[in-house]
Structure formats: C-alpha cells, structure tokens
Coordinates of C-alpha atoms and ligand atoms in Angstrom, one line a residue:
X1 CA -57.5 41.1 96.9
X2 CA -57.9 39.0 100.0
X3 CA -61.5 38.7 101.0
X4 CA -61.8 36.3 103.9
X5 CA -65.4 37.4 104.5
X6 CA -66.4 35.7 101.3
X7 CA -67.6 32.2 102.2
X8 CA -66.8 29.7 99.4
X9 CA -67.4 26.6 101.5
X10 CA -69.6 23.9 100.2
X11 CA -70.6 20.3 100.7
X12 CA -70.6 17.3 98.5
X13 CA -71.6 13.7 99.2
X14 CA -71.9 14.6 102.9
X15 CA -68.4 16.0 103.0
X16 CA -67.9 19.6 104.1
X17 CA -65.5 21.2 101.7
X18 CA -63.6 24.6 102.0
X19 CA -64.4 25.4 98.3
X20 CA -66.0 24.0 95.2
X21 CA -62.7 23.5 93.5
X22 CA -61.9 19.8 93.0
X23 CA -59.3 18.5 90.6
X24 CA -60.9 15.6 88.6
X25 CA -59.5 12.2 87.8
X26 CA -56.5 12.4 85.5
X27 CA -52.7 11.6 85.5
X28 CA -52.3 14.8 87.4
X29 CA -53.9 13.3 90.5
X30 CA -51.8 10.2 90.4
X31 CA -48.6 11.3 92.2
X32 CA -48.7 12.1 95.9
X33 CA -46.5 15.2 95.4
X34 CA -49.0 16.6 92.9
X35 CA -51.9 15.8 95.3
X36 CA -50.1 17.7 98.1
X37 CA -49.5 20.6 95.7
X38 CA -53.2 20.6 94.9
X39 CA -54.0 20.8 98.6
X40 CA -51.5 23.6 99.1
X41 CA -53.1 25.5 96.2
X42 CA -56.6 25.3 97.7
X43 CA -58.1 22.1 96.2
X44 CA -60.9 21.1 98.6
X45 CA -60.8 17.4 97.6
X46 CA -59.2 15.3 94.9
X47 CA -60.4 12.6 92.6
X48 CA -57.8 9.9 91.9
X49 CA -57.5 8.5 88.4
X50 CA -59.7 5.6 87.6
X51 CA -58.8 2.0 88.6
X52 CA -59.8 -0.2 85.6
X53 CA -61.0 -3.7 86.3
X54 CA -59.1 -4.8 83.2
X55 CA -55.9 -2.7 83.1
X56 CA -55.7 -1.6 79.4
X57 CA -51.9 -1.5 79.3
X58 CA -48.9 -2.4 81.3
X59 CA -48.5 1.3 82.5
X60 CA -52.0 1.4 83.9
X61 CA -52.4 1.3 87.7
X62 CA -52.7 -2.2 89.0
X63 CA -55.2 -2.8 91.8
X64 CA -52.7 -3.2 94.6
X65 CA -50.8 -0.1 93.5
X66 CA -54.1 1.8 93.4
X67 CA -55.0 0.8 96.9
X68 CA -51.5 1.9 98.0
X69 CA -52.1 5.3 96.4
X70 CA -55.4 5.7 98.3
X71 CA -53.6 4.9 101.6
X72 CA -50.7 7.3 100.8
X73 CA -53.2 10.0 99.8
X74 CA -55.1 9.6 103.1
X75 CA -51.8 9.7 105.0
X76 CA -50.4 12.8 103.4
X77 CA -53.5 14.9 102.8
X78 CA -56.1 16.5 105.0
X79 CA -58.6 17.0 102.3
X80 CA -61.0 14.2 101.2
X81 CA -59.8 11.6 98.8
X82 CA -62.3 10.4 96.2
X83 CA -61.4 7.2 94.3
X84 CA -62.6 6.4 90.8
X85 CA -63.5 3.0 89.5
X86 CA -64.2 1.7 86.0
X87 CA -65.2 -1.9 86.2
X88 CA -66.8 -4.1 83.6
X89 CA -68.6 -6.8 85.6
X90 CA -71.0 -6.5 88.5
X91 CA -68.6 -8.6 90.6
X92 CA -65.8 -6.3 89.7
X93 CA -67.8 -3.2 90.6
X94 CA -68.7 -4.6 94.1
X95 CA -65.3 -6.2 94.9
X96 CA -63.1 -3.3 93.9
X97 CA -65.4 -0.9 95.6
X98 CA -65.0 -2.8 98.9
X99 CA -61.2 -2.7 98.5
X100 CA -61.3 1.0 97.8
X101 CA -63.4 1.6 100.9
X102 CA -61.0 -0.5 103.0
X103 CA -58.1 1.4 101.7
X104 CA -59.6 4.6 103.2
X105 CA -61.2 6.5 100.3
X106 CA -63.8 9.1 101.6
X107 CA -66.1 8.5 98.6
X108 CA -66.1 6.6 95.3
X109 CA -66.8 7.9 91.8
X110 CA -68.1 5.4 89.2
X111 CA -66.6 6.1 85.8
X112 CA -69.1 4.0 83.8
X113 CA -68.1 3.8 80.2
X114 CA -70.5 1.9 78.0
X115 CA -70.4 2.7 74.3
X116 CA -73.1 0.6 72.6
X117 CA -72.8 -0.1 68.9
X118 CA -75.2 -3.0 68.7
X119 CA -78.4 -1.8 67.0
X120 CA -80.3 -4.6 68.6
X121 CA -79.5 -3.4 72.2
X122 CA -82.2 -1.0 73.4
X123 CA -81.3 2.0 75.6
X124 CA -83.2 0.6 78.5
X125 CA -80.8 -2.3 78.6
X126 CA -77.8 0.0 78.7
X127 CA -79.4 2.1 81.4
X128 CA -80.0 -1.0 83.4
X129 CA -76.3 -1.6 83.3
X130 CA -75.7 1.8 84.9
X131 CA -78.3 1.1 87.5
X132 CA -77.1 -2.4 88.3
X133 CA -73.5 -1.1 88.7
X134 CA -74.6 1.6 91.1
X135 CA -76.7 -0.9 93.1
X136 CA -73.8 -3.4 93.3
X137 CA -71.5 -0.7 94.7
X138 CA -74.0 1.0 96.9
X139 CA -75.0 -2.3 98.5
X140 CA -71.3 -3.3 99.0
X141 CA -69.9 -0.1 100.6
X142 CA -70.9 2.5 103.2
X143 CA -68.9 5.4 101.7
X144 CA -70.9 7.7 99.4
X145 CA -71.1 6.8 95.7
X146 CA -71.2 9.3 92.8
X147 CA -71.7 8.5 89.1
X148 CA -69.7 10.3 86.4
X149 CA -72.3 10.6 83.7
X150 CA -71.7 10.6 80.0
X151 CA -73.7 13.4 78.3
X152 CA -75.6 11.0 76.0
X153 CA -78.8 9.7 77.4
X154 CA -82.3 10.0 75.8
X155 CA -83.6 11.3 79.2
X156 CA -81.0 12.5 81.6
X157 CA -83.6 13.3 84.2
X158 CA -85.0 9.7 84.1
X159 CA -81.6 8.1 84.4
X160 CA -80.6 10.6 87.1
X161 CA -83.7 9.6 89.1
X162 CA -83.0 5.9 88.7
X163 CA -79.4 6.3 89.7
X164 CA -80.4 8.2 92.8
X165 CA -83.0 5.5 93.7
X166 CA -80.2 2.9 93.2
X167 CA -78.0 4.5 95.9
X168 CA -76.0 7.3 94.1
X169 CA -75.5 10.3 96.3
X170 CA -74.0 12.5 93.5
X171 CA -73.8 12.9 89.8
X172 CA -70.9 14.4 87.9
X173 CA -72.0 16.2 84.7
X174 CA -70.2 15.2 82.6
X175 CA -67.4 12.9 81.6
X176 CA -65.7 13.8 78.4
X177 CA -64.8 11.2 75.9
X178 CA -61.9 11.4 73.6
X179 CA -62.8 11.1 69.9
X180 CA -60.2 10.1 67.4
X181 CA -59.7 12.2 64.4
X182 CA -58.5 11.2 60.9
X183 CA -55.0 12.2 59.9
X184 CA -55.1 13.1 56.2
X185 CA -51.4 12.8 55.8
X186 CA -51.0 9.3 57.2
X187 CA -54.6 8.3 56.3
X188 CA -54.9 6.7 59.7
X189 CA -56.7 7.4 63.0
X190 CA -55.1 9.9 65.4
X191 CA -55.9 9.7 69.1
X192 CA -54.2 13.0 69.9
X193 CA -55.7 14.3 73.1
X194 CA -57.6 17.6 72.7
X195 CA -58.2 19.3 76.0
X196 CA -61.4 21.0 76.7
X197 CA -62.2 24.7 76.1
X198 CA -64.5 27.0 78.1
X199 CA -67.0 26.8 75.2
X200 CA -67.8 23.3 76.4
X201 CA -69.0 24.3 79.8
X202 CA -72.4 25.6 78.6
X203 CA -73.5 22.0 78.3
X204 CA -72.9 21.0 81.9
X205 CA -74.2 24.3 83.1
X206 CA -77.5 23.8 81.2
X207 CA -78.0 20.3 82.5
X208 CA -77.0 21.0 86.1
X209 CA -79.6 23.8 86.0
X210 CA -82.2 21.5 84.6
X211 CA -81.5 18.7 87.1
X212 CA -81.1 20.9 90.2
X213 CA -83.9 20.1 92.6
X214 CA -85.8 18.0 90.1
X215 CA -83.7 15.2 91.5
X216 CA -82.5 15.5 95.1
X217 CA -78.9 14.6 94.5
X218 CA -75.6 16.4 94.8
X219 CA -74.4 17.7 91.4
X220 CA -70.8 18.2 90.4
X221 CA -70.0 20.2 87.3
X222 CA -67.3 19.0 85.0
X223 CA -66.0 19.8 81.5
X224 CA -64.7 23.2 80.3
X225 CA -64.5 24.9 83.7
X226 CA -61.5 27.2 83.5
X227 CA -62.1 30.3 85.6
X228 CA -63.6 31.6 88.8
X229 CA -66.5 33.0 86.8
X230 CA -67.2 29.5 85.4
X231 CA -67.2 28.1 88.9
X232 CA -69.6 30.7 90.2
X233 CA -72.0 30.1 87.3
X234 CA -72.0 26.4 87.9
X235 CA -72.9 27.0 91.6
X236 CA -75.6 29.4 90.6
X237 CA -76.9 26.7 88.3
X238 CA -77.0 24.3 91.2
X239 CA -73.6 22.6 91.5
X240 CA -72.1 21.6 94.8
X241 CA -68.6 21.4 93.4
X242 CA -66.8 21.9 90.1
X243 CA -64.2 19.5 88.9
X244 CA -61.3 20.7 86.8
X245 CA -58.8 18.9 84.7
X246 CA -57.8 20.5 81.3
X247 CA -57.0 23.9 82.7
X248 CA -54.7 22.4 85.3
X249 CA -53.0 20.3 82.7
X250 CA -52.4 23.4 80.6
X251 CA -51.6 26.0 83.2
X252 CA -50.3 23.9 86.1
X253 CA -51.6 23.1 89.5
X254 CA -51.0 26.6 91.0
X255 CA -53.6 27.9 88.6
X256 CA -56.1 26.7 91.3
X257 CA -55.2 29.7 93.4
X258 CA -56.0 32.0 90.5
X259 CA -59.4 30.4 89.9
X260 CA -60.2 30.7 93.6
X261 CA -59.2 34.3 93.6
X262 CA -61.3 34.9 90.5
X263 CA -64.3 33.2 92.2
X264 CA -64.0 35.4 95.3
X265 CA -63.8 38.5 93.1
X266 CA -66.7 37.5 91.0
X267 CA -68.8 36.9 94.1
X268 CA -67.8 40.3 95.5
X269 CA -68.7 42.0 92.2
X270 CA -72.1 40.3 92.2
X271 CA -72.7 41.1 95.9
X272 CA -72.6 37.5 97.1
X273 CA -71.1 36.7 100.4
X274 CA -71.8 33.0 100.6
X275 CA -71.9 30.3 97.9
X276 CA -74.3 28.1 99.8
X277 CA -76.8 31.0 99.9
X278 CA -76.9 31.4 96.2
X279 CA -76.5 27.8 95.0
X280 CA -79.2 27.1 92.4
X281 CA -80.6 30.6 92.4
X282 CA -80.1 30.9 88.7
X283 CA -81.2 27.3 87.9
X284 CA -84.6 28.2 86.5
X285 CA -83.2 31.2 84.6
X286 CA -80.7 29.0 82.8
X287 CA -82.9 26.0 82.4
X288 CA -86.2 27.9 81.7
X289 CA -89.4 25.9 81.8
X290 CA -88.8 22.9 79.4
X291 CA -91.5 22.0 77.0
X292 CA -93.2 24.5 74.7
X293 CA -91.3 27.5 76.1
X294 CA -88.1 25.6 75.5
X295 CA -89.0 24.9 71.9
X296 CA -90.0 28.6 71.5
X297 CA -86.7 29.9 72.9
X298 CA -84.8 27.5 70.6
X299 CA -86.7 28.6 67.6
X300 CA -86.2 32.3 68.5
X301 CA -82.5 31.8 69.1
X302 CA -82.0 30.2 65.7
X303 CA -84.1 32.7 63.9
X304 CA -82.7 35.7 65.8
X305 CA -79.0 35.1 64.9
X306 CA -77.3 37.7 62.9
X307 CA -73.7 38.4 62.1
X308 CA -72.2 41.3 64.0
X309 CA -68.8 43.0 64.5
X310 CA -66.3 43.7 61.9
X311 CA -65.7 41.0 59.2
X312 CA -62.4 39.9 60.7
X313 CA -64.0 39.4 64.2
X314 CA -67.3 38.0 63.1
X315 CA -69.4 36.4 65.9
X316 CA -72.9 35.2 66.0
X317 CA -75.2 37.0 68.3
X318 CA -78.9 37.5 68.8
X319 CA -80.9 40.7 68.4
X320 CA -81.3 40.8 72.1
X321 CA -77.6 40.8 72.7
X322 CA -76.9 43.8 70.5
X323 CA -76.0 47.2 71.9
X324 CA -79.1 49.5 71.8
X325 CA -78.7 51.8 68.8
X326 CA -78.1 55.4 69.9
Ligands
LIG1 C1 -55.2 12.7 80.2 C2 -56.5 12.5 80.9 C3 -56.8 11.4 81.7 C4 -58.1 11.2 82.3 N1 -58.3 10.1 83.1 C5 -59.5 10.0 83.6 C6 -59.8 8.9 84.5 O1 -58.9 8.0 84.8 N2 -61.0 8.8 85.0 C7 -62.0 9.7 84.7 O2 -63.1 9.5 85.2 N3 -61.8 10.8 84.0 C8 -60.6 10.9 83.4 N4 -60.3 12.0 82.6 C9 -61.4 13.0 82.4 C10 -61.3 14.2 83.4 O3 -61.4 13.8 84.7 C11 -62.4 15.2 83.1 O4 -63.7 14.6 83.3 C12 -62.5 15.7 81.7 O5 -61.2 16.0 81.2 C13 -63.3 17.0 81.6 O6 -62.8 18.0 82.4 P1 -62.0 19.3 81.8 O7 -62.9 19.9 80.8 O8 -61.7 20.1 83.0 O9 -60.8 18.7 81.2 C14 -59.1 12.2 82.1 C15 -58.8 13.4 81.3 C16 -57.5 13.5 80.7 C17 -57.3 14.8 79.9

C-alpha cells in the first residue's frame, strides 16, 4: 500500500529528517556501499560506528581512516551523517570531536562507556565524568551533540537534565552492552554476540515516555526496535527518531523498507496522518504519574498475574488483559 499522504517526517538535533528510521552505529554503517543502500532503502540519517580514542585492536578504525569515512559518507550521501565517538580522556573527547566536525559530520553521538567496579567511587563522580565529557565536546564544536545513554543510572531524569545543561541536544535511550556468558563445555567465558529482541524495547519506550517533556531535549529510541509498530509506539511515547541495528543485521538493510511500510500502515490503522502531530501523545499513558501511583500499578501488576492459555503456550497475563467471559 502506498500512502504518500501519511507524513512520517521528523526532526532530530535540528536536522529535518524524512522519517524516524535511522540505522545506529555498527559494522553495518562502516562501508560506504552499505550506507548508500541504507539511503536507497529509506534511512533518514546514519550513525557511523564509534571511533575509539584507544583503538582496541588492529582491525578497529584508526582516526585518519575514520575521518576519511565521514568525508566519503558526506560526498556520497544526501542524508545526514552522524559520527560516534568513544573517548577516554577529556582531551580526547574535545580533540576528536573537532576533527569529526572538520571532516563534515552533521552531528556527533557520544558513546560513553564507563563501567565502574570500584566500590569507593560514588555515582556522582561517574556522572560528573559524563557531564564533563559532554561539556568538553559541546564547547569544542558547533555541530549538535547527542549522548548515547546506558540504561543504568540511579536517576535518569537527573542525569538527563545535567547532560542537557552541559550542552547535549539529544539523548539516545539506550546503548546495549554485551554481557559474556559462561560456556559450561569449555568452562570459559563466551563473548558470543546476542542480538536484541523486540521484548527489550519496552524499557526504552518506558523511559522515553517518562523523560518526554520533563527534559526539553530530543529523544532517540534504541534497543529492540524491529517493526513499524515499534517505531510508531516510540514516537507516541515521545521519540524524535528510532535507531535500529539488530534487525538489520539479521534481516538485511532492505528490511528498512518493510519497517517504513509497516509504520505507514500502522499510522493509517490508527487514523494518524502525521507523526509530528502525535509525538508524545501517549507519553503520560505509558509513563503514568510516577510516585505512589507507580508503586500501586507495580504492586497490582505483580499480584494480578495469572497463567493463561493452554499449557504448551503458557504466557503470563494480567486479569485486565483477559478476554471478558461470555
Ligand atoms: C556488532 C555491533 C557493533 C556495534 N558497534 C557500536 C558502536 O561502534 N558504537 C555504538 O554506539 N554502538 C554500537 N553498537 C550498538 C548498536 O548501535 C545499538 O545501540 C544496539 O545494538 C541496540 O540496538 P538494536 O536493539 O537495534 O540492536 C553495536 C552493535 C552491534 C550488534
């Protein structure tokens, strides 16, 4: 079904975009041919893989090579090119950001990874590290800066506000970290990559809905987004864009077209003609009013769970989700 009347355009970091569908940083966004295919398949912008201040292996992109990739992407694409940086020192954050800006990136995404294991380091110290990195970059460049957040903060609203005050124009909710497993055959660690599933997108949906309009900042949804319905829900929760990775790694880049088609159909079915008109309209429904009501809902949800369906298809559901008895 071709529904040109459906307006899926959006904006993010001051960039007007034809749709909310943006492939996120991964090896898929490394090659210029893949980036071109993404553009042909409807991607509205692309996020390049992260440049690391300390390349972790010989195959990792070196700074000069990375800057060349930005230049090539700018030359061969008409859609915005967002670079991604993972530095480890304030000097590194600022200096690489300047190089990235000079190479022509439209925006920069800060992939801050800070796993603290020292029990003597308080959370405030770690949060200051995020804030200082954002300040260092935002003061060094004119292009918009977004921060890819990990999901683990004591108060996401607090850190989101601090990052905005430090110069961030966007937040990506959330990065997804890869946790090793234990191989019982070899009795060693296994780092096999497990791609995300749709079940994981409730978490970003929830937090986007909670943060929407509490903090005046552009929100990007990431993790577990696989279908047009997922995209629409994220926008209804308050997202400007949705970043996708796992689904493209599994299904291939042309799957973007299918997601866009599904998005248009889902909008039609819901009677929506424009994404910008409905952005955030379900944020309070998904987030609810935190506080006592939140605790109450949580308690009810846990207590209301019952097993339903046949034994081989058992799923948990709440009383309220059950079919009314005839
Ligand atoms: C193989 C692989 C490499 C990735 N490399 C990066 C990276 O360089 N920088 C980054 O910020 N995220 C990176 N990611 C994370 C993705 O951009 C994305 O945030 C994450 O996979 C969650 O989205 P998804 O559920 O659609 O996969 C990588 C993911 C995968 C699977």
